[in-house]
DNA sequence: AAGGCTCTTTAGAATGATTTTAAACTAGAT
DNA sequence: ATCTAGTTTAAAATCATTCTAAAGAGCCTT
């Protein structure tokens, strides 16, 4: 199976029509490497790859991939959106000084006790962000 | 001590010059009630109180109060900033459907094990957000 | 392989929260 | 009362993201 066909199939399974743009972005983001991207950094990657995708489509695609569970949105500040290509259950260190996000392995944080969700609700996800700063002395 | 003097003192202790606007906002936000506000909802409160503070100052003040530790910024989405008047260590339920944020009592979530911070770094804060959704059946 | 229907992409305009600006103002020290 | 640095103001600017209307492309049916 060609790589292109592989990603097209992946998109179909996710309920997304495999357009040229979505396949190209999937090839960049869904190749198994674990990293964090922004609309901006992704656009750079696309350009570097000698391709062009309009800004609106980059945003749409990131949102659609996230909704489809192919990406995960990480909340650390309100400046712009961050997406994690690792959708496995894991948490993050965040260093505000350098706007640096680092994955914490799955077993690095253990939640011994979760509160019950409010009546009529269920837990969808648990996000843990550990804010860190460089030590002074 | 008049209420005004009380809040002025509180601001001085936090390293902020107690201006008319900051004292007014402190009186609204730092009275001990635990709640979540946005720049917008705060502006409404100010108006309801028969006062006026310019938009820029509302934003500046929220940022300054946060930096001074009088408020806490809560990260749940990238649409606008949320501030918590409760600065004690606690976590949140977040229901995206209604953009509803609910405090979890301090002992509701227990982190049994924290990972060590990366070399040369120390942990500044641990934020836990439990995303919830209403149950279908 | 052509037609058609719907979904998608595009460039550019629009939106909206937040920040910046430059001038007017004020808290607090002298 | 006076001075100065910090603050407030209204308005403009910024910037990530979304929206728009028209052009394009999957893909199903002939």
Tab-separated table of C-alpha atoms in Angstrom, chain B residues 8-134:
chain	number	residue	atom	x	y	z
B	8	UNK	CA	-6.351	49.238	49.458
B	9	UNK	CA	-4.181	47.582	52.082
B	10	UNK	CA	-4.582	44.227	50.395
B	11	UNK	CA	-3.398	45.733	47.108
B	12	UNK	CA	-0.424	47.431	48.757
B	13	UNK	CA	0.618	44.137	50.285
B	14	UNK	CA	0.442	42.613	46.824
B	15	UNK	CA	2.711	45.351	45.494
B	16	UNK	CA	-0.012	47.164	43.577
B	17	UNK	CA	-0.738	50.849	43.975
B	18	UNK	CA	-4.312	51.083	45.225
B	19	UNK	CA	-5.929	53.202	42.562
B	20	UNK	CA	-9.638	53.948	42.514
B	21	UNK	CA	-10.192	51.374	39.753
B	22	UNK	CA	-8.153	48.614	41.355
B	23	UNK	CA	-9.816	49.106	44.716
B	24	UNK	CA	-13.236	48.947	43.071
B	25	UNK	CA	-12.375	45.738	41.257
B	26	UNK	CA	-10.788	44.251	44.371
B	27	UNK	CA	-13.967	44.990	46.301
B	28	UNK	CA	-15.898	43.007	43.718
B	29	UNK	CA	-13.498	40.088	43.253
B	30	UNK	CA	-11.540	39.725	46.466
B	31	UNK	CA	-14.326	39.642	49.022
B	32	UNK	CA	-13.919	35.950	49.716
B	33	UNK	CA	-16.656	34.657	47.445
B	34	UNK	CA	-15.407	31.883	45.203
B	35	UNK	CA	-16.378	32.310	41.600
B	36	UNK	CA	-15.194	32.450	38.025
B	37	UNK	CA	-15.146	35.640	35.993
B	38	UNK	CA	-14.188	36.841	32.549
B	39	UNK	CA	-13.176	40.320	31.429
B	40	UNK	CA	-16.673	40.613	30.095
B	41	UNK	CA	-18.571	39.435	33.148
B	42	UNK	CA	-16.426	41.645	35.362
B	43	UNK	CA	-17.187	44.661	33.202
B	44	UNK	CA	-20.877	43.890	33.616
B	45	UNK	CA	-20.497	43.735	37.379
B	46	UNK	CA	-18.709	47.043	37.392
B	47	UNK	CA	-21.464	48.628	35.353
B	48	UNK	CA	-24.140	47.117	37.585
B	49	UNK	CA	-22.356	48.637	40.568
B	50	UNK	CA	-22.798	52.026	38.898
B	51	UNK	CA	-19.126	52.398	38.135
B	52	UNK	CA	-17.048	52.687	34.989
B	53	UNK	CA	-13.616	51.271	34.257
B	54	UNK	CA	-12.159	51.270	30.753
B	55	UNK	CA	-11.772	47.976	28.936
B	56	UNK	CA	-8.004	48.174	28.850
B	57	UNK	CA	-7.893	48.650	32.608
B	58	UNK	CA	-10.159	45.683	33.222
B	59	UNK	CA	-7.724	43.504	31.270
B	60	UNK	CA	-4.676	45.046	32.910
B	61	UNK	CA	-6.137	44.607	36.357
B	62	UNK	CA	-7.081	40.973	35.812
B	63	UNK	CA	-3.549	40.279	34.613
B	64	UNK	CA	-1.957	42.164	37.490
B	65	UNK	CA	-4.148	40.492	40.103
B	66	UNK	CA	-3.292	37.141	38.599
B	67	UNK	CA	0.424	37.855	38.586
B	68	UNK	CA	0.165	39.024	42.183
B	69	UNK	CA	-1.532	35.767	43.165
B	70	UNK	CA	-4.857	37.371	43.996
B	71	UNK	CA	-6.580	35.536	41.159
B	72	UNK	CA	-5.909	32.364	39.290
B	73	UNK	CA	-6.217	31.907	35.554
B	74	UNK	CA	-7.979	28.704	34.531
B	75	UNK	CA	-7.195	27.076	31.183
B	76	UNK	CA	-10.099	25.265	29.605
B	77	UNK	CA	-10.410	26.680	26.105
B	78	UNK	CA	-8.860	29.300	23.890
B	79	UNK	CA	-11.887	31.494	23.439
B	80	UNK	CA	-11.296	33.954	26.280
B	81	UNK	CA	-9.639	33.976	29.671
B	82	UNK	CA	-11.301	32.683	32.812
B	83	UNK	CA	-10.257	33.788	36.277
B	84	UNK	CA	-10.949	32.037	39.548
B	85	UNK	CA	-11.316	34.128	42.693
B	86	UNK	CA	-10.369	31.036	44.664
B	87	UNK	CA	-6.592	30.837	44.710
B	88	UNK	CA	-6.448	27.875	47.082
B	89	UNK	CA	-5.120	24.647	45.654
B	90	UNK	CA	-8.050	22.980	43.905
B	91	UNK	CA	-9.061	21.582	40.544
B	92	UNK	CA	-11.974	21.872	38.122
B	93	UNK	CA	-14.717	20.085	36.309
B	94	UNK	CA	-15.345	21.601	32.904
B	95	UNK	CA	-18.464	20.978	30.849
B	96	UNK	CA	-17.774	22.207	27.332
B	97	UNK	CA	-21.418	22.006	26.233
B	98	UNK	CA	-22.377	24.900	28.496
B	99	UNK	CA	-18.932	26.367	29.037
B	100	UNK	CA	-19.511	25.563	32.680
B	101	UNK	CA	-16.654	25.476	35.184
B	102	UNK	CA	-17.108	23.885	38.617
B	103	UNK	CA	-14.623	23.756	41.461
B	104	UNK	CA	-13.553	20.390	42.836
B	105	UNK	CA	-12.812	20.506	46.540
B	106	UNK	CA	-9.142	20.263	47.376
B	107	UNK	CA	-9.304	16.660	48.481
B	108	UNK	CA	-11.453	15.497	45.586
B	109	UNK	CA	-8.505	14.594	43.417
B	110	UNK	CA	-5.499	12.928	44.881
B	111	UNK	CA	-2.312	12.726	42.922
B	112	UNK	CA	-0.579	9.685	44.326
B	113	UNK	CA	2.613	10.219	42.403
B	114	UNK	CA	4.093	13.228	40.667
B	115	UNK	CA	6.906	12.869	38.147
B	116	UNK	CA	10.142	14.655	38.925
B	117	UNK	CA	10.449	17.951	37.102
B	118	UNK	CA	13.016	17.973	34.272
B	119	UNK	CA	16.582	18.795	35.285
B	120	UNK	CA	17.060	22.343	36.534
B	121	UNK	CA	13.340	22.856	36.905
B	122	UNK	CA	10.860	22.852	39.729
B	123	UNK	CA	7.129	22.379	39.874
B	124	UNK	CA	5.229	25.636	40.165
B	125	UNK	CA	1.661	24.406	39.913
B	126	UNK	CA	-0.372	21.349	39.066
B	127	UNK	CA	-3.583	21.934	37.150
B	128	UNK	CA	-6.141	19.200	36.788
B	129	UNK	CA	-9.162	19.729	34.560
B	130	UNK	CA	-11.721	16.949	34.365
B	131	UNK	CA	-13.794	17.328	31.220
B	132	UNK	CA	-17.336	16.097	31.690
B	133	UNK	CA	-20.368	15.692	29.471
B	134	UNK	CA	-24.013	14.994	30.190
